Amino acid sequence: MNENNVESILHEERLFPPSAEFSTKARIPNRAALDSLIQVANKDYVGFWAKQARAELSWHQPFEITLDSTNAPYYQWFNDGELNVSFNCLDRHLKDKGDKIAIIFEGESGDRTTLTYQQLHQRVCRFANVLKAQGITQGDRVVIYLPMVPEAVIAMQACARIGAIHSVVFGGFSAESLKDRIEDTEAKFLITADGGYRGGRIIALKAAADRALKSGCKSIQGVIVLRRTGHSISMITERDLWWHEAETGISSHCDPVWLNAEHPLFLLYTSGSTGKPKGIQHASAGYLLGTITTMKWVFDIRDEDIFWCTADIGWVTGHSYVTYGPLAVGATIVIYEGAPTFPDSGRFWKICQDHGVTVFYTAPTAIRALMKAGDNIPAAYNLSQLRLLGTVGEPINPEAWMWYHRVIGGGHCPIVDTWWQTETGVHMIAPIPGVTTAKPGSCTFPLPGIDIAVVNAQGQPITAPDQGGYLVITKPWPSMIRTIWQDKQRYYDTYWRKFDGKYYLSGDSARRDEEGYFWIMGRTDDILNVAGHRLGTMEIESALLAHPKVAEAAVIGRPDDIKGEAILAYVTLKETCSIGDKALIIELRDWVADQIGAIAKPDEIRFVDNLPKTRSGKIMRRLLRSISRGETITQDTSTLESETILTQLQEKN
Ligand code: WT7
């Protein structure tokens, strides 16, 4: 961003207060209850977190030191305490909830299984013993490359039980990405499967793993292979071991290893704007605490809930809200293996109906894709059990929010729009569903104990409403990133240097409206500069998405001699619309000018069949910029959902 603040052009006036029915039963039932939490946190945030950590976690050795800032910004939390994350997720529920269902699993082809807490505990213990028998000990790295099956959770929990540091690689990533991550972590073991099901096809995980290991990965001593699809694969005798064979004769009793609160729990790679992916390193106690408090405050989780977070365990969302948070609070979760559109766009809604899902959490990209399929698909299912909906991953445009609210939530479910990052570990800005009045498109307010500001380039808070700036976190928090694996300097440079170690730089731009609501405007790298006006991509995209014919939109800046940057919009249309003509281009340009002002009117609109997205559904605007400028593509395109998208986009130039 340059020195100017980002201008806001989007205005949203619809308000959605929670219903009395929801609030009465909520964990945080009213403003007074929320305010008292916030006041305690504001007065003494360290003391606030100490109290939460003592109340919510089971400690083997209680901590005395809450926050150690000696080496700030390499902060440490609770670091003279000891606990075990897997003990906190499993063992402590056995007495009261041993027979409660922990996991309801549905495979893509419809196979179903369930695991009670007792059964899950046994399976985790047995697999932890398998890892130990293979010589894996505390501090060793284990890479997990599995489909979305219960064994993925079991493998992660088993690592946590013995203090091995897991690094999950999303099953959709290529052999090359897998290899990079194995080499960066210097992992000792790889856990994979013959394959998984997605979109009616088999994803050949073992074959990709073989390719990754063939070209390097010297640290790998062995591979454990889960049989999922049963199709034929090659096993290398000295190196590869079937999961089920490795478990033969292995005990299901395994004492947890008591670990320092700061012991690394996992590494998870995220791509930076440049250079190789960063291994985001999280610690144990602080991270787990954040998952628990947000499960309670934001998801309002109750004993009888059926909680479904659709994220794959390859993303942080799948770590915090599939593997760790829900189990730590003893909830029942749903895990689904396959694609949201298999065999048709009703699959998510069918799963919600069949398993009685009460709290549902997904990404705006999925919502827009399912919305594109029309209202009569969800209308065919009984979604009346749903009581709370959530979104994460990108700003949700108000039209998608309204659809989610009306069609999926039947008009009665609060929506929690949760802003956070791989680095923050858990939700940072989100509504408290029984208290906060929602505004479609706003993630509302920071959570108790979390201090967030919008600042200008000099680090001064922007006080005027609707002026965009850098979104920063101004105090350390328990679930924060500890460092970038093997790269302390990059951790400092990426997140702290900009404001001299004082603020954590999120990389997002945001504004606050006159009532203090936070609105995320996009990544700071994506900001446009049009005739001296700094505009976020998100607001122009939202305006386009509000047009009845538009399904998806991505806005980028193209160099322009006169205006500095001209606005170029890539647009996909709803299924029911034929490909756009000149008249529609004019209509859409005028529509944006009408909705938000002439300054934001796109100079050019290109219709495409698909937008380039990462596997987690984020639009790759930087890639679109390179394409529109005719530059050679230097970005990692292996994470693209489909490579053919590239060719089509290049043809449009
Ligand atoms: C980036 C972090 C957090 C888990 C999944 C993504 C964007 C995330 C929201 C939201 C607007 C959002 C931000 C953020 N983002 N949630 N509710 N509203 N933007 O994790 O891959 O680390 O991405 O996703 O740009 O910085 P991630």
Short mmCIF file of N, CA and C in Angstrom, two decimals, residues 37-191:
data_model
loop_
_atom_site.label_atom_id
_atom_site.label_comp_id
_atom_site.label_asym_id
_atom_site.label_seq_id
_atom_site.Cartn_x
_atom_site.Cartn_y
_atom_site.Cartn_z
N LEU A 37 -16.70 -9.97 30.03
CA LEU A 37 -15.51 -10.66 29.53
C LEU A 37 -14.52 -9.66 28.95
N ILE A 38 -15.05 -8.77 28.11
CA ILE A 38 -14.19 -7.81 27.41
C ILE A 38 -13.52 -6.86 28.40
N GLN A 39 -14.28 -6.44 29.40
CA GLN A 39 -13.69 -5.52 30.39
C GLN A 39 -12.54 -6.15 31.15
N VAL A 40 -12.74 -7.39 31.58
CA VAL A 40 -11.66 -8.09 32.29
C VAL A 40 -10.44 -8.18 31.38
N ALA A 41 -10.68 -8.54 30.12
CA ALA A 41 -9.58 -8.70 29.17
C ALA A 41 -8.89 -7.35 28.90
N ASN A 42 -9.66 -6.29 28.81
CA ASN A 42 -9.06 -4.99 28.54
C ASN A 42 -8.20 -4.50 29.70
N LYS A 43 -8.66 -4.82 30.90
CA LYS A 43 -7.92 -4.37 32.08
C LYS A 43 -6.59 -5.09 32.21
N ASP A 44 -6.59 -6.39 31.92
CA ASP A 44 -5.39 -7.19 32.14
C ASP A 44 -5.47 -8.41 31.22
N TYR A 45 -5.01 -8.24 29.99
CA TYR A 45 -5.21 -9.34 29.04
C TYR A 45 -4.39 -10.57 29.39
N VAL A 46 -3.25 -10.36 30.04
CA VAL A 46 -2.43 -11.51 30.44
C VAL A 46 -3.16 -12.31 31.52
N GLY A 47 -3.69 -11.60 32.49
CA GLY A 47 -4.44 -12.26 33.55
C GLY A 47 -5.69 -12.95 33.01
N PHE A 48 -6.31 -12.30 32.07
CA PHE A 48 -7.51 -12.88 31.44
C PHE A 48 -7.19 -14.23 30.81
N TRP A 49 -6.08 -14.28 30.05
CA TRP A 49 -5.73 -15.54 29.39
C TRP A 49 -5.26 -16.59 30.40
N ALA A 50 -4.62 -16.14 31.46
CA ALA A 50 -4.18 -17.09 32.50
C ALA A 50 -5.41 -17.79 33.09
N LYS A 51 -6.43 -16.99 33.35
CA LYS A 51 -7.65 -17.53 33.94
C LYS A 51 -8.32 -18.52 32.97
N GLN A 52 -8.39 -18.13 31.71
CA GLN A 52 -8.98 -19.03 30.70
C GLN A 52 -8.18 -20.34 30.62
N ALA A 53 -6.85 -20.21 30.63
CA ALA A 53 -6.00 -21.40 30.47
C ALA A 53 -6.15 -22.35 31.65
N ARG A 54 -6.34 -21.78 32.84
CA ARG A 54 -6.53 -22.65 34.02
C ARG A 54 -7.90 -23.31 33.98
N ALA A 55 -8.89 -22.59 33.47
CA ALA A 55 -10.25 -23.13 33.46
C ALA A 55 -10.47 -24.14 32.34
N GLU A 56 -9.86 -23.92 31.20
CA GLU A 56 -10.23 -24.71 30.01
C GLU A 56 -9.30 -25.88 29.70
N LEU A 57 -8.07 -25.85 30.21
CA LEU A 57 -7.13 -26.92 29.85
C LEU A 57 -6.85 -27.80 31.06
N SER A 58 -6.58 -29.08 30.80
CA SER A 58 -6.15 -29.97 31.87
C SER A 58 -4.62 -30.01 31.85
N TRP A 59 -4.03 -29.54 32.92
CA TRP A 59 -2.57 -29.43 33.01
C TRP A 59 -2.00 -30.61 33.78
N HIS A 60 -0.86 -31.11 33.31
CA HIS A 60 -0.13 -32.10 34.09
C HIS A 60 0.70 -31.36 35.14
N GLN A 61 1.28 -30.24 34.68
CA GLN A 61 2.07 -29.38 35.55
C GLN A 61 1.55 -27.96 35.33
N PRO A 62 0.91 -27.39 36.34
CA PRO A 62 0.35 -26.05 36.13
C PRO A 62 1.43 -25.01 35.83
N PHE A 63 1.06 -24.00 35.11
CA PHE A 63 2.04 -22.95 34.76
C PHE A 63 2.02 -21.83 35.79
N GLU A 64 3.14 -21.15 35.91
CA GLU A 64 3.23 -19.95 36.74
C GLU A 64 3.37 -18.71 35.85
N ILE A 65 4.17 -18.87 34.81
CA ILE A 65 4.42 -17.73 33.92
C ILE A 65 3.37 -17.75 32.82
N THR A 66 2.61 -16.67 32.66
CA THR A 66 1.59 -16.67 31.61
C THR A 66 2.19 -16.27 30.27
N LEU A 67 2.74 -15.07 30.22
CA LEU A 67 3.30 -14.59 28.95
C LEU A 67 4.76 -14.24 29.17
N ASP A 68 5.62 -14.81 28.35
CA ASP A 68 7.03 -14.49 28.41
C ASP A 68 7.39 -13.69 27.16
N SER A 69 7.66 -12.39 27.37
CA SER A 69 7.95 -11.50 26.24
C SER A 69 9.45 -11.22 26.11
N THR A 70 10.27 -11.99 26.81
CA THR A 70 11.71 -11.73 26.81
C THR A 70 12.26 -11.60 25.40
N ASN A 71 11.85 -12.52 24.54
CA ASN A 71 12.37 -12.47 23.17
C ASN A 71 11.34 -11.99 22.16
N ALA A 72 10.49 -11.07 22.58
CA ALA A 72 9.44 -10.58 21.68
C ALA A 72 10.06 -10.14 20.34
N PRO A 73 9.39 -10.37 19.21
CA PRO A 73 8.05 -10.95 19.08
C PRO A 73 8.02 -12.48 19.03
N TYR A 74 9.06 -13.14 19.59
CA TYR A 74 8.99 -14.60 19.71
C TYR A 74 8.37 -14.87 21.09
N TYR A 75 7.08 -14.64 21.16
CA TYR A 75 6.39 -14.73 22.45
C TYR A 75 6.20 -16.18 22.87
N GLN A 76 6.13 -16.40 24.19
CA GLN A 76 5.83 -17.73 24.71
C GLN A 76 4.71 -17.61 25.73
N TRP A 77 3.84 -18.59 25.70
CA TRP A 77 2.70 -18.58 26.63
C TRP A 77 2.72 -19.81 27.53
N PHE A 78 2.46 -19.60 28.78
CA PHE A 78 2.29 -20.68 29.78
C PHE A 78 3.52 -21.60 29.81
N ASN A 79 4.70 -21.07 29.53
CA ASN A 79 5.77 -21.97 29.11
C ASN A 79 6.48 -22.72 30.23
N ASP A 80 6.07 -22.52 31.48
CA ASP A 80 6.59 -23.46 32.49
C ASP A 80 5.54 -24.51 32.87
N GLY A 81 4.46 -24.59 32.06
CA GLY A 81 3.45 -25.62 32.31
C GLY A 81 3.66 -26.82 31.41
N GLU A 82 3.02 -27.92 31.77
CA GLU A 82 3.10 -29.14 30.94
C GLU A 82 1.72 -29.74 30.74
N LEU A 83 1.46 -30.19 29.54
CA LEU A 83 0.21 -30.89 29.27
C LEU A 83 0.38 -31.76 28.04
N ASN A 84 -0.69 -32.39 27.64
CA ASN A 84 -0.68 -33.12 26.37
C ASN A 84 -1.98 -32.80 25.63
N VAL A 85 -1.84 -32.41 24.38
CA VAL A 85 -3.00 -31.97 23.61
C VAL A 85 -3.97 -33.13 23.39
N SER A 86 -3.47 -34.30 23.07
CA SER A 86 -4.35 -35.44 22.81
C SER A 86 -5.09 -35.86 24.09
N PHE A 87 -4.41 -35.74 25.23
CA PHE A 87 -5.08 -36.01 26.50
C PHE A 87 -6.25 -35.05 26.68
N ASN A 88 -6.02 -33.80 26.34
CA ASN A 88 -7.07 -32.79 26.47
C ASN A 88 -8.23 -33.00 25.50
N CYS A 89 -7.93 -33.62 24.35
CA CYS A 89 -8.99 -33.85 23.36
C CYS A 89 -9.74 -35.15 23.61
N LEU A 90 -9.10 -36.12 24.26
CA LEU A 90 -9.71 -37.44 24.36
C LEU A 90 -9.86 -37.93 25.81
N ASP A 91 -8.76 -38.16 26.46
CA ASP A 91 -8.80 -38.85 27.76
C ASP A 91 -9.73 -38.17 28.76
N ARG A 92 -9.70 -36.85 28.74
CA ARG A 92 -10.48 -36.19 29.79
C ARG A 92 -11.99 -36.28 29.57
N HIS A 93 -12.41 -36.78 28.40
CA HIS A 93 -13.85 -36.95 28.18
C HIS A 93 -14.33 -38.36 28.51
N LEU A 94 -13.37 -39.30 28.69
CA LEU A 94 -13.77 -40.70 28.73
C LEU A 94 -14.74 -41.02 29.87
N LYS A 95 -14.52 -40.40 31.00
CA LYS A 95 -15.35 -40.73 32.15
C LYS A 95 -16.82 -40.37 31.89
N ASP A 96 -17.06 -39.19 31.41
CA ASP A 96 -18.46 -38.76 31.23
C ASP A 96 -19.01 -38.98 29.83
N LYS A 97 -18.12 -39.02 28.84
CA LYS A 97 -18.60 -39.03 27.46
C LYS A 97 -18.03 -40.17 26.64
N GLY A 98 -17.57 -41.21 27.28
CA GLY A 98 -16.91 -42.30 26.55
C GLY A 98 -17.77 -42.86 25.42
N ASP A 99 -19.08 -42.93 25.66
CA ASP A 99 -19.96 -43.51 24.65
C ASP A 99 -20.56 -42.47 23.72
N LYS A 100 -20.21 -41.24 23.93
CA LYS A 100 -20.71 -40.20 23.03
C LYS A 100 -20.00 -40.32 21.68
N ILE A 101 -20.72 -40.06 20.62
CA ILE A 101 -20.09 -40.13 19.30
C ILE A 101 -19.18 -38.92 19.11
N ALA A 102 -17.93 -39.23 18.76
CA ALA A 102 -16.96 -38.16 18.49
C ALA A 102 -17.00 -37.83 17.00
N ILE A 103 -16.98 -38.88 16.16
CA ILE A 103 -16.88 -38.66 14.72
C ILE A 103 -17.98 -39.41 13.98
N ILE A 104 -18.70 -38.69 13.13
CA ILE A 104 -19.60 -39.31 12.17
C ILE A 104 -18.92 -39.14 10.83
N PHE A 105 -18.61 -40.25 10.19
CA PHE A 105 -17.90 -40.13 8.92
C PHE A 105 -18.78 -40.58 7.77
N GLU A 106 -18.73 -39.81 6.68
CA GLU A 106 -19.38 -40.23 5.44
C GLU A 106 -18.39 -40.12 4.29
N GLY A 107 -18.18 -41.23 3.60
CA GLY A 107 -17.30 -41.23 2.44
C GLY A 107 -18.04 -40.68 1.23
N GLU A 108 -17.30 -40.41 0.18
CA GLU A 108 -17.96 -39.81 -0.98
C GLU A 108 -18.97 -40.76 -1.59
N SER A 109 -18.63 -42.06 -1.59
CA SER A 109 -19.57 -43.01 -2.21
C SER A 109 -20.69 -43.42 -1.27
N GLY A 110 -20.75 -42.80 -0.08
CA GLY A 110 -21.90 -43.02 0.79
C GLY A 110 -21.64 -43.94 1.97
N ASP A 111 -20.43 -44.51 2.06
CA ASP A 111 -20.12 -45.38 3.21
C ASP A 111 -20.09 -44.53 4.48
N ARG A 112 -20.60 -45.10 5.55
CA ARG A 112 -20.68 -44.34 6.80
C ARG A 112 -20.11 -45.13 7.96
N THR A 113 -19.43 -44.44 8.87
CA THR A 113 -19.01 -45.08 10.12
C THR A 113 -19.09 -44.03 11.22
N THR A 114 -19.11 -44.52 12.46
CA THR A 114 -19.02 -43.59 13.58
C THR A 114 -17.97 -44.10 14.56
N LEU A 115 -17.42 -43.20 15.32
CA LEU A 115 -16.48 -43.56 16.39
C LEU A 115 -16.90 -42.84 17.65
N THR A 116 -17.04 -43.56 18.74
CA THR A 116 -17.30 -42.90 20.02
C THR A 116 -15.97 -42.36 20.55
N TYR A 117 -16.06 -41.54 21.59
CA TYR A 117 -14.81 -41.04 22.20
C TYR A 117 -13.93 -42.19 22.67
N GLN A 118 -14.56 -43.21 23.24
CA GLN A 118 -13.82 -44.39 23.69
C GLN A 118 -13.09 -45.07 22.52
N GLN A 119 -13.82 -45.27 21.44
CA GLN A 119 -13.22 -45.93 20.27
C GLN A 119 -12.12 -45.08 19.64
N LEU A 120 -12.38 -43.79 19.56
CA LEU A 120 -11.38 -42.90 18.97
C LEU A 120 -10.11 -42.90 19.83
N HIS A 121 -10.31 -42.88 21.13
CA HIS A 121 -9.17 -42.90 22.05
C HIS A 121 -8.33 -44.16 21.81
N GLN A 122 -9.02 -45.29 21.70
CA GLN A 122 -8.29 -46.55 21.48
C GLN A 122 -7.51 -46.53 20.18
N ARG A 123 -8.15 -46.00 19.15
CA ARG A 123 -7.48 -46.00 17.85
C ARG A 123 -6.29 -45.04 17.84
N VAL A 124 -6.45 -43.92 18.52
CA VAL A 124 -5.33 -42.97 18.60
C VAL A 124 -4.18 -43.59 19.38
N CYS A 125 -4.51 -44.23 20.50
CA CYS A 125 -3.46 -44.85 21.33
C CYS A 125 -2.73 -45.95 20.53
N ARG A 126 -3.50 -46.76 19.84
CA ARG A 126 -2.88 -47.85 19.08
C ARG A 126 -1.95 -47.28 18.00
N PHE A 127 -2.44 -46.28 17.32
CA PHE A 127 -1.61 -45.74 16.24
C PHE A 127 -0.39 -44.99 16.81
N ALA A 128 -0.55 -44.38 17.97
CA ALA A 128 0.60 -43.73 18.62
C ALA A 128 1.66 -44.79 18.92
N ASN A 129 1.19 -45.96 19.35
CA ASN A 129 2.15 -47.05 19.62
C ASN A 129 2.82 -47.53 18.34
N VAL A 130 2.09 -47.52 17.23
CA VAL A 130 2.69 -47.87 15.94
C VAL A 130 3.82 -46.89 15.63
N LEU A 131 3.55 -45.61 15.82
CA LEU A 131 4.58 -44.60 15.53
C LEU A 131 5.80 -44.82 16.42
N LYS A 132 5.52 -45.10 17.69
CA LYS A 132 6.65 -45.34 18.62
C LYS A 132 7.46 -46.55 18.18
N ALA A 133 6.74 -47.59 17.77
CA ALA A 133 7.42 -48.82 17.33
C ALA A 133 8.30 -48.56 16.10
N GLN A 134 7.93 -47.54 15.34
CA GLN A 134 8.75 -47.20 14.17
C GLN A 134 9.90 -46.27 14.55
N GLY A 135 10.05 -46.00 15.82
CA GLY A 135 11.18 -45.18 16.27
C GLY A 135 10.91 -43.69 16.26
N ILE A 136 9.64 -43.32 16.14
CA ILE A 136 9.33 -41.89 16.14
C ILE A 136 9.22 -41.39 17.58
N THR A 137 9.92 -40.32 17.88
CA THR A 137 9.87 -39.80 19.24
C THR A 137 9.63 -38.29 19.22
N GLN A 138 9.54 -37.78 20.42
CA GLN A 138 9.25 -36.37 20.64
C GLN A 138 10.13 -35.45 19.78
N GLY A 139 9.49 -34.53 19.09
CA GLY A 139 10.23 -33.56 18.29
C GLY A 139 10.44 -33.99 16.84
N ASP A 140 10.27 -35.30 16.55
CA ASP A 140 10.39 -35.74 15.15
C ASP A 140 9.25 -35.16 14.33
N ARG A 141 9.52 -34.88 13.05
CA ARG A 141 8.46 -34.42 12.17
C ARG A 141 7.86 -35.57 11.39
N VAL A 142 6.54 -35.54 11.27
CA VAL A 142 5.82 -36.56 10.52
C VAL A 142 4.93 -35.84 9.52
N VAL A 143 5.05 -36.17 8.24
CA VAL A 143 4.19 -35.54 7.25
C VAL A 143 2.97 -36.43 7.00
N ILE A 144 1.81 -35.82 6.97
CA ILE A 144 0.55 -36.55 6.79
C ILE A 144 -0.06 -36.12 5.46
N TYR A 145 -0.31 -37.08 4.60
CA TYR A 145 -0.83 -36.82 3.24
C TYR A 145 -1.95 -37.81 3.02
N LEU A 146 -3.12 -37.46 3.55
CA LEU A 146 -4.23 -38.41 3.60
C LEU A 146 -5.51 -37.79 3.04
N PRO A 147 -6.45 -38.62 2.64
CA PRO A 147 -7.77 -38.08 2.30
C PRO A 147 -8.51 -37.70 3.58
N MET A 148 -9.68 -37.14 3.42
CA MET A 148 -10.44 -36.64 4.57
C MET A 148 -11.22 -37.80 5.20
N VAL A 149 -10.52 -38.63 5.93
CA VAL A 149 -11.11 -39.81 6.58
C VAL A 149 -10.76 -39.76 8.07
N PRO A 150 -11.45 -40.53 8.91
CA PRO A 150 -11.15 -40.46 10.35
C PRO A 150 -9.67 -40.70 10.67
N GLU A 151 -9.02 -41.53 9.86
CA GLU A 151 -7.60 -41.82 10.13
C GLU A 151 -6.74 -40.57 10.05
N ALA A 152 -7.20 -39.55 9.32
CA ALA A 152 -6.43 -38.30 9.26
C ALA A 152 -6.40 -37.67 10.65
N VAL A 153 -7.56 -37.65 11.30
CA VAL A 153 -7.64 -37.11 12.66
C VAL A 153 -6.85 -38.01 13.61
N ILE A 154 -6.99 -39.32 13.43
CA ILE A 154 -6.28 -40.27 14.29
C ILE A 154 -4.76 -40.05 14.19
N ALA A 155 -4.27 -39.89 12.96
CA ALA A 155 -2.82 -39.71 12.77
C ALA A 155 -2.35 -38.42 13.45
N MET A 156 -3.11 -37.35 13.30
CA MET A 156 -2.71 -36.08 13.92
C MET A 156 -2.71 -36.20 15.44
N GLN A 157 -3.78 -36.78 15.97
CA GLN A 157 -3.88 -36.93 17.43
C GLN A 157 -2.79 -37.87 17.97
N ALA A 158 -2.45 -38.89 17.19
CA ALA A 158 -1.40 -39.83 17.64
C ALA A 158 -0.06 -39.12 17.71
N CYS A 159 0.21 -38.26 16.75
CA CYS A 159 1.45 -37.47 16.79
C CYS A 159 1.46 -36.61 18.04
N ALA A 160 0.33 -35.92 18.27
CA ALA A 160 0.25 -35.03 19.43
C ALA A 160 0.47 -35.82 20.73
N ARG A 161 0.01 -37.06 20.73
CA ARG A 161 0.11 -37.86 21.95
C ARG A 161 1.55 -38.16 22.34
N ILE A 162 2.41 -38.33 21.33
CA ILE A 162 3.80 -38.68 21.63
C ILE A 162 4.75 -37.50 21.38
N GLY A 163 4.21 -36.35 21.06
CA GLY A 163 5.07 -35.18 20.89
C GLY A 163 5.77 -35.11 19.55
N ALA A 164 5.30 -35.91 18.58
CA ALA A 164 5.83 -35.75 17.23
C ALA A 164 5.14 -34.54 16.61
N ILE A 165 5.85 -33.81 15.76
CA ILE A 165 5.30 -32.58 15.18
C ILE A 165 4.73 -32.93 13.80
N HIS A 166 3.41 -32.78 13.64
CA HIS A 166 2.88 -33.16 12.33
C HIS A 166 2.85 -31.98 11.38
N SER A 167 2.96 -32.32 10.10
CA SER A 167 2.77 -31.31 9.08
C SER A 167 1.87 -31.96 8.03
N VAL A 168 0.64 -31.48 7.97
CA VAL A 168 -0.32 -32.08 7.06
C VAL A 168 -0.18 -31.41 5.70
N VAL A 169 -0.12 -32.21 4.66
CA VAL A 169 -0.09 -31.68 3.30
C VAL A 169 -1.42 -32.05 2.65
N PHE A 170 -2.12 -31.06 2.17
CA PHE A 170 -3.44 -31.27 1.56
C PHE A 170 -3.33 -32.33 0.45
N GLY A 171 -4.27 -33.27 0.45
CA GLY A 171 -4.25 -34.37 -0.52
C GLY A 171 -4.36 -33.92 -1.97
N GLY A 172 -4.81 -32.69 -2.20
CA GLY A 172 -4.90 -32.20 -3.57
C GLY A 172 -3.58 -31.65 -4.08
N PHE A 173 -2.58 -31.54 -3.20
CA PHE A 173 -1.29 -31.02 -3.65
C PHE A 173 -0.52 -32.07 -4.43
N SER A 174 0.33 -31.56 -5.32
CA SER A 174 1.10 -32.42 -6.21
C SER A 174 2.28 -33.06 -5.49
N ALA A 175 2.91 -34.01 -6.17
CA ALA A 175 4.11 -34.68 -5.67
C ALA A 175 5.19 -33.64 -5.36
N GLU A 176 5.29 -32.67 -6.24
CA GLU A 176 6.32 -31.62 -6.08
C GLU A 176 6.11 -30.83 -4.78
N SER A 177 4.87 -30.40 -4.53
CA SER A 177 4.59 -29.64 -3.29
C SER A 177 4.85 -30.52 -2.07
N LEU A 178 4.47 -31.79 -2.18
CA LEU A 178 4.69 -32.72 -1.07
C LEU A 178 6.18 -32.83 -0.77
N LYS A 179 6.94 -32.98 -1.82
CA LYS A 179 8.40 -33.10 -1.67
C LYS A 179 9.00 -31.86 -1.00
N ASP A 180 8.61 -30.68 -1.47
CA ASP A 180 9.13 -29.44 -0.86
C ASP A 180 8.87 -29.40 0.63
N ARG A 181 7.67 -29.82 1.02
CA ARG A 181 7.31 -29.74 2.43
C ARG A 181 8.04 -30.79 3.24
N ILE A 182 8.20 -31.99 2.68
CA ILE A 182 8.95 -33.03 3.40
C ILE A 182 10.39 -32.56 3.59
N GLU A 183 10.94 -31.97 2.55
CA GLU A 183 12.34 -31.56 2.66
C GLU A 183 12.51 -30.40 3.63
N ASP A 184 11.58 -29.47 3.62
CA ASP A 184 11.72 -28.34 4.53
C ASP A 184 11.57 -28.76 6.00
N THR A 185 10.69 -29.72 6.25
CA THR A 185 10.49 -30.18 7.65
C THR A 185 11.54 -31.21 8.05
N GLU A 186 12.22 -31.81 7.07
CA GLU A 186 13.11 -32.96 7.30
C GLU A 186 12.36 -34.05 8.07
N ALA A 187 11.21 -34.39 7.54
CA ALA A 187 10.35 -35.36 8.21
C ALA A 187 10.97 -36.76 8.19
N LYS A 188 10.72 -37.48 9.28
CA LYS A 188 11.24 -38.84 9.40
C LYS A 188 10.27 -39.85 8.78
N PHE A 189 8.98 -39.55 8.88
CA PHE A 189 7.98 -40.49 8.39
C PHE A 189 6.92 -39.78 7.57
N LEU A 190 6.35 -40.54 6.65
CA LEU A 190 5.22 -40.05 5.88
C LEU A 190 4.04 -40.98 6.10
N ILE A 191 2.88 -40.40 6.37
CA ILE A 191 1.67 -41.21 6.50
C ILE A 191 0.76 -40.85 5.34
#
